[in-house]
Amino acid sequence: MRIGLIALLHESNTFVGGTTGLRLFQEDVLAVGEAMVERFTGAHHEIGGFFDGLREAGVEPVPILAARACPSGVIEAATLDPLVAVMRERLREAAPLDGLLVAPHGAAVSEHQRDADGHWLSRVRETVGSGMPIVGTLDPHANLSPAMVASTDALIAYRTNPHLDQRERGLDAARLVVRAARGEARPCQAAAFPPIALGIQRQATDEPPCASLMAAARALETRDGVLAASVLLGFPYADVAEMGSSALVVADGDRATAERAATELGEALWSLRGGDDLVDNLIGELVGVEGAVDRALRLSPDGPVCLLDMGDNVGGGSPGDGTIIARELRRRGVPGSLVCLFDPAAASLAASAGAGARIDLEIGGKTDDVHGEPLGATFEVVRLAGGRFEEPEPRHGGLGSVDQGRCAVLRTDDDLTVLVTSRRVPPFSLRQLTSCGIDPAAFRVVVAKGVNAPIAAYAPVCRHFIRVDTPGVTTADMRRLDHVHRRRPMAPFERDAAWG
């Protein structure tokens, strides 16, 4: 028995200036055929789970294509079309296959295909025909579409945010596709699409309201005939018709069972919008920069405090060079502060000056005028680093080998330390810092450009986390964004939204 493996993962922020081209995939993951084996065998990623699950079942994995890019702007048509063409060509060359494992992200948007995941999954289905079982995984930040559901037999979302269970869900998918290929299961699925969207601050799965939603999904999976139940939290930074939260249930041969269970899970989502708590339930507490720094100063004697920069959330596609929190820390004279900024020009100038030099720099604030002005100061070049690191633990995104480009550790006279990177890298691993000789436990305040994802990495060091309502293309309040294509009415944008 032979099972093919395909992955195309991108979280596309349509509010970001610029597009995502082939280079950004090449900088992260672009592996064809056997190159996937080397990159993902043993990885804490669903593709690692695919490989291990198939081998566990005595089935031959047939790697086709894996492509992933750091969250950023919409995918260029000149990039998506060739990737889909390679998928289809190599699928034909790999025939005969007994099934397919697929890994879409679920929030990919291209210049010409707003539902990019539904598009490529549909092309894959056309290539292999209706009889081949296709089972896959989804990031829970997916904006699920009917095309994704129709093109596959079963999709299983990660259950945790931060995403620490990617490999486990890959194993689940691999075991299910093998059962389907052997005729031991007949997966079919149904989805529910209530007109509701959860804000990013409310998407931590061990906090309300997601903790109860995930518990409801797990309870459904104990029912006879239900193979998997997933809550898709949604990605509010993609302005598409599919944007929003949804429910997806896979049953064994009985679509009516899947439909009833999906509706029940959808109703649990829909119940969050009721009453006066709609904004709190769906958006969350909005703490401004000054208030967040006030809290941090009160808490910092108890250990490092992590300020989560929600408006410049690199894992949501933001530029990663926002200076708003760093400038406030300097204005308030908070010593022992640490921030990471994406600025390849500053990293290059620091490298030219050399370790130990003092240099006047304008750092960050260069991508746009939304995330703060450049941070100007005289910096000591504390250390230079190559920027590569390995993360052996399960972390959000299934990271393994990471290259953040040439880096420089800089420090101002008032004790603000800045790690400057040459590539945008989300703060999903402490090794981003420690590989550059930075001990995060030595700081009073640490700024991480994320919302929920960095918590898994920073929890061993930081005793307190404060989510900060900064402006930006990943603003915590999705109502501030100019959505054109979303459904209307929709909670929390409109209070009169109805689900029939």
mmCIF file with all atom_site columns, N, CA and C in Angstrom, residues 104 121 136-139 142-150 152-158 188-194 216-218 220-221 226-233 245-251 255 257-267 269:
data_model
loop_
_atom_site.group_PDB
_atom_site.id
_atom_site.type_symbol
_atom_site.label_atom_id
_atom_site.label_alt_id
_atom_site.label_comp_id
_atom_site.label_asym_id
_atom_site.label_entity_id
_atom_site.label_seq_id
_atom_site.pdbx_PDB_ins_code
_atom_site.Cartn_x
_atom_site.Cartn_y
_atom_site.Cartn_z
_atom_site.occupancy
_atom_site.B_iso_or_equiv
_atom_site.pdbx_formal_charge
_atom_site.auth_seq_id
_atom_site.auth_comp_id
_atom_site.auth_asym_id
_atom_site.auth_atom_id
_atom_site.pdbx_PDB_model_num
ATOM 1   N N  . PRO A 1 104 ? -3.230  21.242 4.322  1.00 0.00 ? 104 PRO A N  1
ATOM 2   C CA . PRO A 1 104 ? -3.461  22.670 4.070  1.00 0.00 ? 104 PRO A CA 1
ATOM 3   C C  . PRO A 1 104 ? -3.431  23.419 5.395  1.00 0.00 ? 104 PRO A C  1
ATOM 4   N N  . LEU A 1 121 ? -6.864  21.980 -3.091 1.00 0.00 ? 121 LEU A N  1
ATOM 5   C CA . LEU A 1 121 ? -7.444  20.687 -2.733 1.00 0.00 ? 121 LEU A CA 1
ATOM 6   C C  . LEU A 1 121 ? -8.394  20.195 -3.825 1.00 0.00 ? 121 LEU A C  1
ATOM 7   N N  . GLY A 1 136 ? -6.710  14.699 5.847  1.00 0.00 ? 136 GLY A N  1
ATOM 8   C CA . GLY A 1 136 ? -5.691  15.699 6.144  1.00 0.00 ? 136 GLY A CA 1
ATOM 9   C C  . GLY A 1 136 ? -5.893  16.381 7.476  1.00 0.00 ? 136 GLY A C  1
ATOM 10  N N  . THR A 1 137 ? -5.031  17.346 7.730  1.00 0.00 ? 137 THR A N  1
ATOM 11  C CA . THR A 1 137 ? -5.059  18.160 8.936  1.00 0.00 ? 137 THR A CA 1
ATOM 12  C C  . THR A 1 137 ? -5.353  19.604 8.575  1.00 0.00 ? 137 THR A C  1
ATOM 13  N N  . LEU A 1 138 ? -5.776  20.365 9.562  1.00 0.00 ? 138 LEU A N  1
ATOM 14  C CA . LEU A 1 138 ? -5.987  21.796 9.413  1.00 0.00 ? 138 LEU A CA 1
ATOM 15  C C  . LEU A 1 138 ? -5.425  22.511 10.626 1.00 0.00 ? 138 LEU A C  1
ATOM 16  N N  . ASP A 1 139 ? -4.885  23.684 10.407 1.00 0.00 ? 139 ASP A N  1
ATOM 17  C CA . ASP A 1 139 ? -4.585  24.585 11.500 1.00 0.00 ? 139 ASP A CA 1
ATOM 18  C C  . ASP A 1 139 ? -5.914  25.100 12.045 1.00 0.00 ? 139 ASP A C  1
ATOM 19  N N  . ALA A 1 142 ? -7.856  28.066 10.608 1.00 0.00 ? 142 ALA A N  1
ATOM 20  C CA . ALA A 1 142 ? -8.404  27.978 9.256  1.00 0.00 ? 142 ALA A CA 1
ATOM 21  C C  . ALA A 1 142 ? -9.720  28.732 9.147  1.00 0.00 ? 142 ALA A C  1
ATOM 22  N N  . ASN A 1 143 ? -9.914  29.373 7.998  1.00 0.00 ? 143 ASN A N  1
ATOM 23  C CA . ASN A 1 143 ? -11.228 29.853 7.588  1.00 0.00 ? 143 ASN A CA 1
ATOM 24  C C  . ASN A 1 143 ? -11.802 28.763 6.684  1.00 0.00 ? 143 ASN A C  1
ATOM 25  N N  . LEU A 1 144 ? -12.480 27.818 7.299  1.00 0.00 ? 144 LEU A N  1
ATOM 26  C CA . LEU A 1 144 ? -12.945 26.632 6.586  1.00 0.00 ? 144 LEU A CA 1
ATOM 27  C C  . LEU A 1 144 ? -13.892 27.027 5.455  1.00 0.00 ? 144 LEU A C  1
ATOM 28  N N  . SER A 1 145 ? -13.781 26.339 4.331  1.00 0.00 ? 145 SER A N  1
ATOM 29  C CA . SER A 1 145 ? -14.649 26.611 3.186  1.00 0.00 ? 145 SER A CA 1
ATOM 30  C C  . SER A 1 145 ? -15.358 25.337 2.757  1.00 0.00 ? 145 SER A C  1
ATOM 31  N N  . PRO A 1 146 ? -16.532 25.464 2.129  1.00 0.00 ? 146 PRO A N  1
ATOM 32  C CA . PRO A 1 146 ? -17.198 24.283 1.574  1.00 0.00 ? 146 PRO A CA 1
ATOM 33  C C  . PRO A 1 146 ? -16.326 23.533 0.573  1.00 0.00 ? 146 PRO A C  1
ATOM 34  N N  . ALA A 1 147 ? -15.477 24.236 -0.166 1.00 0.00 ? 147 ALA A N  1
ATOM 35  C CA . ALA A 1 147 ? -14.615 23.562 -1.137 1.00 0.00 ? 147 ALA A CA 1
ATOM 36  C C  . ALA A 1 147 ? -13.595 22.660 -0.451 1.00 0.00 ? 147 ALA A C  1
ATOM 37  N N  . MET A 1 148 ? -13.057 23.092 0.699  1.00 0.00 ? 148 MET A N  1
ATOM 38  C CA . MET A 1 148 ? -12.121 22.234 1.444  1.00 0.00 ? 148 MET A CA 1
ATOM 39  C C  . MET A 1 148 ? -12.823 20.964 1.904  1.00 0.00 ? 148 MET A C  1
ATOM 40  N N  . VAL A 1 149 ? -14.054 21.123 2.396  1.00 0.00 ? 149 VAL A N  1
ATOM 41  C CA . VAL A 1 149 ? -14.807 19.976 2.894  1.00 0.00 ? 149 VAL A CA 1
ATOM 42  C C  . VAL A 1 149 ? -15.154 19.033 1.748  1.00 0.00 ? 149 VAL A C  1
ATOM 43  N N  . ALA A 1 150 ? -15.606 19.583 0.621  1.00 0.00 ? 150 ALA A N  1
ATOM 44  C CA . ALA A 1 150 ? -16.044 18.746 -0.495 1.00 0.00 ? 150 ALA A CA 1
ATOM 45  C C  . ALA A 1 150 ? -14.891 18.009 -1.164 1.00 0.00 ? 150 ALA A C  1
ATOM 46  N N  . THR A 1 152 ? -12.214 16.666 0.236  1.00 0.00 ? 152 THR A N  1
ATOM 47  C CA . THR A 1 152 ? -11.532 15.696 1.099  1.00 0.00 ? 152 THR A CA 1
ATOM 48  C C  . THR A 1 152 ? -12.563 14.790 1.773  1.00 0.00 ? 152 THR A C  1
ATOM 49  N N  . ASP A 1 153 ? -12.092 13.651 2.244  1.00 0.00 ? 153 ASP A N  1
ATOM 50  C CA . ASP A 1 153 ? -12.965 12.747 2.990  1.00 0.00 ? 153 ASP A CA 1
ATOM 51  C C  . ASP A 1 153 ? -12.962 13.068 4.478  1.00 0.00 ? 153 ASP A C  1
ATOM 52  N N  . ALA A 1 154 ? -11.843 13.563 4.988  1.00 0.00 ? 154 ALA A N  1
ATOM 53  C CA . ALA A 1 154 ? -11.749 13.883 6.418  1.00 0.00 ? 154 ALA A CA 1
ATOM 54  C C  . ALA A 1 154 ? -10.648 14.901 6.641  1.00 0.00 ? 154 ALA A C  1
ATOM 55  N N  . LEU A 1 155 ? -10.969 15.916 7.443  1.00 0.00 ? 155 LEU A N  1
ATOM 56  C CA . LEU A 1 155 ? -9.980  16.899 7.878  1.00 0.00 ? 155 LEU A CA 1
ATOM 57  C C  . LEU A 1 155 ? -10.045 16.975 9.398  1.00 0.00 ? 155 LEU A C  1
ATOM 58  N N  . ILE A 1 156 ? -8.865  17.012 10.036 1.00 0.00 ? 156 ILE A N  1
ATOM 59  C CA . ILE A 1 156 ? -8.762  17.001 11.492 1.00 0.00 ? 156 ILE A CA 1
ATOM 60  C C  . ILE A 1 156 ? -7.912  18.199 11.907 1.00 0.00 ? 156 ILE A C  1
ATOM 61  N N  . ALA A 1 157 ? -8.463  19.083 12.720 1.00 0.00 ? 157 ALA A N  1
ATOM 62  C CA . ALA A 1 157 ? -7.731  20.273 13.151 1.00 0.00 ? 157 ALA A CA 1
ATOM 63  C C  . ALA A 1 157 ? -6.927  19.981 14.410 1.00 0.00 ? 157 ALA A C  1
ATOM 64  N N  . TYR A 1 158 ? -5.826  20.715 14.579 1.00 0.00 ? 158 TYR A N  1
ATOM 65  C CA . TYR A 1 158 ? -5.104  20.655 15.848 1.00 0.00 ? 158 TYR A CA 1
ATOM 66  C C  . TYR A 1 158 ? -6.083  21.058 16.959 1.00 0.00 ? 158 TYR A C  1
ATOM 67  N N  . CYS A 1 188 ? -16.698 10.320 6.232  1.00 0.00 ? 188 CYS A N  1
ATOM 68  C CA . CYS A 1 188 ? -17.421 11.375 5.534  1.00 0.00 ? 188 CYS A CA 1
ATOM 69  C C  . CYS A 1 188 ? -17.577 12.518 6.528  1.00 0.00 ? 188 CYS A C  1
ATOM 70  N N  . GLN A 1 189 ? -17.714 13.727 6.048  1.00 0.00 ? 189 GLN A N  1
ATOM 71  C CA . GLN A 1 189 ? -17.670 14.870 6.958  1.00 0.00 ? 189 GLN A CA 1
ATOM 72  C C  . GLN A 1 189 ? -18.738 15.906 6.622  1.00 0.00 ? 189 GLN A C  1
ATOM 73  N N  . ALA A 1 190 ? -19.039 16.705 7.633  1.00 0.00 ? 190 ALA A N  1
ATOM 74  C CA . ALA A 1 190 ? -19.987 17.805 7.480  1.00 0.00 ? 190 ALA A CA 1
ATOM 75  C C  . ALA A 1 190 ? -19.510 18.967 8.330  1.00 0.00 ? 190 ALA A C  1
ATOM 76  N N  . ALA A 1 191 ? -19.865 20.161 7.907  1.00 0.00 ? 191 ALA A N  1
ATOM 77  C CA . ALA A 1 191 ? -19.413 21.376 8.597  1.00 0.00 ? 191 ALA A CA 1
ATOM 78  C C  . ALA A 1 191 ? -20.597 22.271 8.928  1.00 0.00 ? 191 ALA A C  1
ATOM 79  N N  . ALA A 1 192 ? -20.422 23.101 9.937  1.00 0.00 ? 192 ALA A N  1
ATOM 80  C CA . ALA A 1 192 ? -21.396 24.130 10.302 1.00 0.00 ? 192 ALA A CA 1
ATOM 81  C C  . ALA A 1 192 ? -20.699 25.478 10.276 1.00 0.00 ? 192 ALA A C  1
ATOM 82  N N  . PHE A 1 193 ? -21.367 26.483 9.711  1.00 0.00 ? 193 PHE A N  1
ATOM 83  C CA . PHE A 1 193 ? -20.763 27.795 9.503  1.00 0.00 ? 193 PHE A CA 1
ATOM 84  C C  . PHE A 1 193 ? -21.611 28.904 10.133 1.00 0.00 ? 193 PHE A C  1
ATOM 85  N N  . PRO A 1 194 ? -21.690 28.967 11.461 1.00 0.00 ? 194 PRO A N  1
ATOM 86  C CA . PRO A 1 194 ? -22.423 30.091 12.065 1.00 0.00 ? 194 PRO A CA 1
ATOM 87  C C  . PRO A 1 194 ? -21.726 31.405 11.738 1.00 0.00 ? 194 PRO A C  1
ATOM 88  N N  . ALA A 1 216 ? -16.200 20.251 24.305 1.00 0.00 ? 216 ALA A N  1
ATOM 89  C CA . ALA A 1 216 ? -17.383 19.784 23.582 1.00 0.00 ? 216 ALA A CA 1
ATOM 90  C C  . ALA A 1 216 ? -17.007 18.934 22.382 1.00 0.00 ? 216 ALA A C  1
ATOM 91  N N  . ALA A 1 217 ? -15.940 19.328 21.666 1.00 0.00 ? 217 ALA A N  1
ATOM 92  C CA . ALA A 1 217 ? -15.478 18.536 20.523 1.00 0.00 ? 217 ALA A CA 1
ATOM 93  C C  . ALA A 1 217 ? -14.992 17.170 20.971 1.00 0.00 ? 217 ALA A C  1
ATOM 94  N N  . ARG A 1 218 ? -14.239 17.126 22.070 1.00 0.00 ? 218 ARG A N  1
ATOM 95  C CA . ARG A 1 218 ? -13.749 15.831 22.566 1.00 0.00 ? 218 ARG A CA 1
ATOM 96  C C  . ARG A 1 218 ? -14.904 14.931 22.997 1.00 0.00 ? 218 ARG A C  1
ATOM 97  N N  . LEU A 1 220 ? -17.900 14.874 21.703 1.00 0.00 ? 220 LEU A N  1
ATOM 98  C CA . LEU A 1 220 ? -18.520 14.337 20.493 1.00 0.00 ? 220 LEU A CA 1
ATOM 99  C C  . LEU A 1 220 ? -17.756 13.121 19.967 1.00 0.00 ? 220 LEU A C  1
ATOM 100 N N  . GLU A 1 221 ? -16.438 13.144 20.120 1.00 0.00 ? 221 GLU A N  1
ATOM 101 C CA . GLU A 1 221 ? -15.625 12.048 19.591 1.00 0.00 ? 221 GLU A CA 1
ATOM 102 C C  . GLU A 1 221 ? -15.831 10.740 20.346 1.00 0.00 ? 221 GLU A C  1
ATOM 103 N N  . VAL A 1 226 ? -18.697 8.611  15.363 1.00 0.00 ? 226 VAL A N  1
ATOM 104 C CA . VAL A 1 226 ? -17.957 9.859  15.152 1.00 0.00 ? 226 VAL A CA 1
ATOM 105 C C  . VAL A 1 226 ? -16.460 9.563  15.197 1.00 0.00 ? 226 VAL A C  1
ATOM 106 N N  . LEU A 1 227 ? -15.765 9.910  14.134 1.00 0.00 ? 227 LEU A N  1
ATOM 107 C CA . LEU A 1 227 ? -14.325 9.653  14.041 1.00 0.00 ? 227 LEU A CA 1
ATOM 108 C C  . LEU A 1 227 ? -13.487 10.846 14.494 1.00 0.00 ? 227 LEU A C  1
ATOM 109 N N  . ALA A 1 228 ? -13.961 12.053 14.274 1.00 0.00 ? 228 ALA A N  1
ATOM 110 C CA . ALA A 1 228 ? -13.202 13.248 14.664 1.00 0.00 ? 228 ALA A CA 1
ATOM 111 C C  . ALA A 1 228 ? -14.147 14.440 14.717 1.00 0.00 ? 228 ALA A C  1
ATOM 112 N N  . ALA A 1 229 ? -13.861 15.368 15.631 1.00 0.00 ? 229 ALA A N  1
ATOM 113 C CA . ALA A 1 229 ? -14.632 16.607 15.735 1.00 0.00 ? 229 ALA A CA 1
ATOM 114 C C  . ALA A 1 229 ? -13.661 17.756 15.951 1.00 0.00 ? 229 ALA A C  1
ATOM 115 N N  . SER A 1 230 ? -13.828 18.803 15.188 1.00 0.00 ? 230 SER A N  1
ATOM 116 C CA . SER A 1 230 ? -12.877 19.916 15.220 1.00 0.00 ? 230 SER A CA 1
ATOM 117 C C  . SER A 1 230 ? -13.594 21.250 15.304 1.00 0.00 ? 230 SER A C  1
ATOM 118 N N  . VAL A 1 231 ? -12.999 22.158 16.080 1.00 0.00 ? 231 VAL A N  1
ATOM 119 C CA . VAL A 1 231 ? -13.424 23.559 16.100 1.00 0.00 ? 231 VAL A CA 1
ATOM 120 C C  . VAL A 1 231 ? -12.394 24.350 15.314 1.00 0.00 ? 231 VAL A C  1
ATOM 121 N N  . LEU A 1 232 ? -12.851 25.061 14.297 1.00 0.00 ? 232 LEU A N  1
ATOM 122 C CA . LEU A 1 232 ? -11.969 25.954 13.538 1.00 0.00 ? 232 LEU A CA 1
ATOM 123 C C  . LEU A 1 232 ? -12.192 27.368 14.058 1.00 0.00 ? 232 LEU A C  1
ATOM 124 N N  . LEU A 1 233 ? -11.168 27.917 14.673 1.00 0.00 ? 233 LEU A N  1
ATOM 125 C CA . LEU A 1 233 ? -11.299 29.209 15.349 1.00 0.00 ? 233 LEU A CA 1
ATOM 126 C C  . LEU A 1 233 ? -11.366 30.363 14.364 1.00 0.00 ? 233 LEU A C  1
ATOM 127 N N  . SER A 1 245 ? -15.379 31.523 12.392 1.00 0.00 ? 245 SER A N  1
ATOM 128 C CA . SER A 1 245 ? -15.227 30.282 13.128 1.00 0.00 ? 245 SER A CA 1
ATOM 129 C C  . SER A 1 245 ? -16.238 29.260 12.611 1.00 0.00 ? 245 SER A C  1
ATOM 130 N N  . SER A 1 246 ? -15.903 27.980 12.737 1.00 0.00 ? 246 SER A N  1
ATOM 131 C CA . SER A 1 246 ? -16.768 26.933 12.192 1.00 0.00 ? 246 SER A CA 1
ATOM 132 C C  . SER A 1 246 ? -16.532 25.632 12.942 1.00 0.00 ? 246 SER A C  1
ATOM 133 N N  . ALA A 1 247 ? -17.358 24.645 12.640 1.00 0.00 ? 247 ALA A N  1
ATOM 134 C CA . ALA A 1 247 ? -17.256 23.321 13.250 1.00 0.00 ? 247 ALA A CA 1
ATOM 135 C C  . ALA A 1 247 ? -17.230 22.276 12.153 1.00 0.00 ? 247 ALA A C  1
ATOM 136 N N  . LEU A 1 248 ? -16.460 21.204 12.379 1.00 0.00 ? 248 LEU A N  1
ATOM 137 C CA . LEU A 1 248 ? -16.290 20.152 11.368 1.00 0.00 ? 248 LEU A CA 1
ATOM 138 C C  . LEU A 1 248 ? -16.271 18.802 12.072 1.00 0.00 ? 248 LEU A C  1
ATOM 139 N N  . VAL A 1 249 ? -17.109 17.877 11.600 1.00 0.00 ? 249 VAL A N  1
ATOM 140 C CA . VAL A 1 249 ? -17.198 16.554 12.208 1.00 0.00 ? 249 VAL A CA 1
ATOM 141 C C  . VAL A 1 249 ? -17.064 15.488 11.130 1.00 0.00 ? 249 VAL A C  1
ATOM 142 N N  . VAL A 1 250 ? -16.267 14.464 11.426 1.00 0.00 ? 250 VAL A N  1
ATOM 143 C CA . VAL A 1 250 ? -16.064 13.327 10.530 1.00 0.00 ? 250 VAL A CA 1
ATOM 144 C C  . VAL A 1 250 ? -16.768 12.124 11.142 1.00 0.00 ? 250 VAL A C  1
ATOM 145 N N  . ALA A 1 251 ? -17.622 11.473 10.365 1.00 0.00 ? 251 ALA A N  1
ATOM 146 C CA . ALA A 1 251 ? -18.330 10.274 10.820 1.00 0.00 ? 251 ALA A CA 1
ATOM 147 C C  . ALA A 1 251 ? -17.904 9.077  9.975  1.00 0.00 ? 251 ALA A C  1
ATOM 148 N N  . ARG A 1 255 ? -23.418 10.273 6.856  1.00 0.00 ? 255 ARG A N  1
ATOM 149 C CA . ARG A 1 255 ? -23.332 11.728 6.762  1.00 0.00 ? 255 ARG A CA 1
ATOM 150 C C  . ARG A 1 255 ? -24.317 12.420 7.694  1.00 0.00 ? 255 ARG A C  1
ATOM 151 N N  . THR A 1 257 ? -25.087 11.565 10.697 1.00 0.00 ? 257 THR A N  1
ATOM 152 C CA . THR A 1 257 ? -24.431 11.659 12.002 1.00 0.00 ? 257 THR A CA 1
ATOM 153 C C  . THR A 1 257 ? -23.455 12.830 12.023 1.00 0.00 ? 257 THR A C  1
ATOM 154 N N  . ALA A 1 258 ? -22.686 12.974 10.948 1.00 0.00 ? 258 ALA A N  1
ATOM 155 C CA . ALA A 1 258 ? -21.735 14.082 10.864 1.00 0.00 ? 258 ALA A CA 1
ATOM 156 C C  . ALA A 1 258 ? -22.462 15.420 10.876 1.00 0.00 ? 258 ALA A C  1
ATOM 157 N N  . GLU A 1 259 ? -23.565 15.505 10.152 1.00 0.00 ? 259 GLU A N  1
ATOM 158 C CA . GLU A 1 259 ? -24.301 16.766 10.074 1.00 0.00 ? 259 GLU A CA 1
ATOM 159 C C  . GLU A 1 259 ? -24.896 17.145 11.429 1.00 0.00 ? 259 GLU A C  1
ATOM 160 N N  . ARG A 1 260 ? -25.493 16.185 12.136 1.00 0.00 ? 260 ARG A N  1
ATOM 161 C CA . ARG A 1 260 ? -26.079 16.490 13.439 1.00 0.00 ? 260 ARG A CA 1
ATOM 162 C C  . ARG A 1 260 ? -25.007 16.951 14.431 1.00 0.00 ? 260 ARG A C  1
ATOM 163 N N  . ALA A 1 261 ? -23.886 16.237 14.449 1.00 0.00 ? 261 ALA A N  1
ATOM 164 C CA . ALA A 1 261 ? -22.831 16.586 15.408 1.00 0.00 ? 261 ALA A CA 1
ATOM 165 C C  . ALA A 1 261 ? -22.194 17.927 15.055 1.00 0.00 ? 261 ALA A C  1
ATOM 166 N N  . ALA A 1 262 ? -22.012 18.209 13.767 1.00 0.00 ? 262 ALA A N  1
ATOM 167 C CA . ALA A 1 262 ? -21.433 19.493 13.366 1.00 0.00 ? 262 ALA A CA 1
ATOM 168 C C  . ALA A 1 262 ? -22.350 20.643 13.747 1.00 0.00 ? 262 ALA A C  1
ATOM 169 N N  . THR A 1 263 ? -23.648 20.452 13.567 1.00 0.00 ? 263 THR A N  1
ATOM 170 C CA . THR A 1 263 ? -24.604 21.484 13.959 1.00 0.00 ? 263 THR A CA 1
ATOM 171 C C  . THR A 1 263 ? -24.553 21.725 15.465 1.00 0.00 ? 263 THR A C  1
ATOM 172 N N  . GLU A 1 264 ? -24.453 20.652 16.239 1.00 0.00 ? 264 GLU A N  1
ATOM 173 C CA . GLU A 1 264 ? -24.375 20.785 17.695 1.00 0.00 ? 264 GLU A CA 1
ATOM 174 C C  . GLU A 1 264 ? -23.130 21.564 18.109 1.00 0.00 ? 264 GLU A C  1
ATOM 175 N N  . LEU A 1 265 ? -22.007 21.266 17.477 1.00 0.00 ? 265 LEU A N  1
ATOM 176 C CA . LEU A 1 265 ? -20.771 21.978 17.809 1.00 0.00 ? 265 LEU A CA 1
ATOM 177 C C  . LEU A 1 265 ? -20.846 23.422 17.327 1.00 0.00 ? 265 LEU A C  1
ATOM 178 N N  . GLY A 1 266 ? -21.492 23.633 16.172 1.00 0.00 ? 266 GLY A N  1
ATOM 179 C CA . GLY A 1 266 ? -21.695 24.991 15.685 1.00 0.00 ? 266 GLY A CA 1
ATOM 180 C C  . GLY A 1 266 ? -22.558 25.810 16.632 1.00 0.00 ? 266 GLY A C  1
ATOM 181 N N  . GLU A 1 267 ? -23.560 25.167 17.244 1.00 0.00 ? 267 GLU A N  1
ATOM 182 C CA . GLU A 1 267 ? -24.412 25.865 18.200 1.00 0.00 ? 267 GLU A CA 1
ATOM 183 C C  . GLU A 1 267 ? -23.628 26.271 19.449 1.00 0.00 ? 267 GLU A C  1
ATOM 184 N N  . LEU A 1 269 ? -20.535 27.198 19.426 1.00 0.00 ? 269 LEU A N  1
ATOM 185 C CA . LEU A 1 269 ? -19.868 28.420 18.972 1.00 0.00 ? 269 LEU A CA 1
ATOM 186 C C  . LEU A 1 269 ? -20.837 29.596 18.969 1.00 0.00 ? 269 LEU A C  1
#
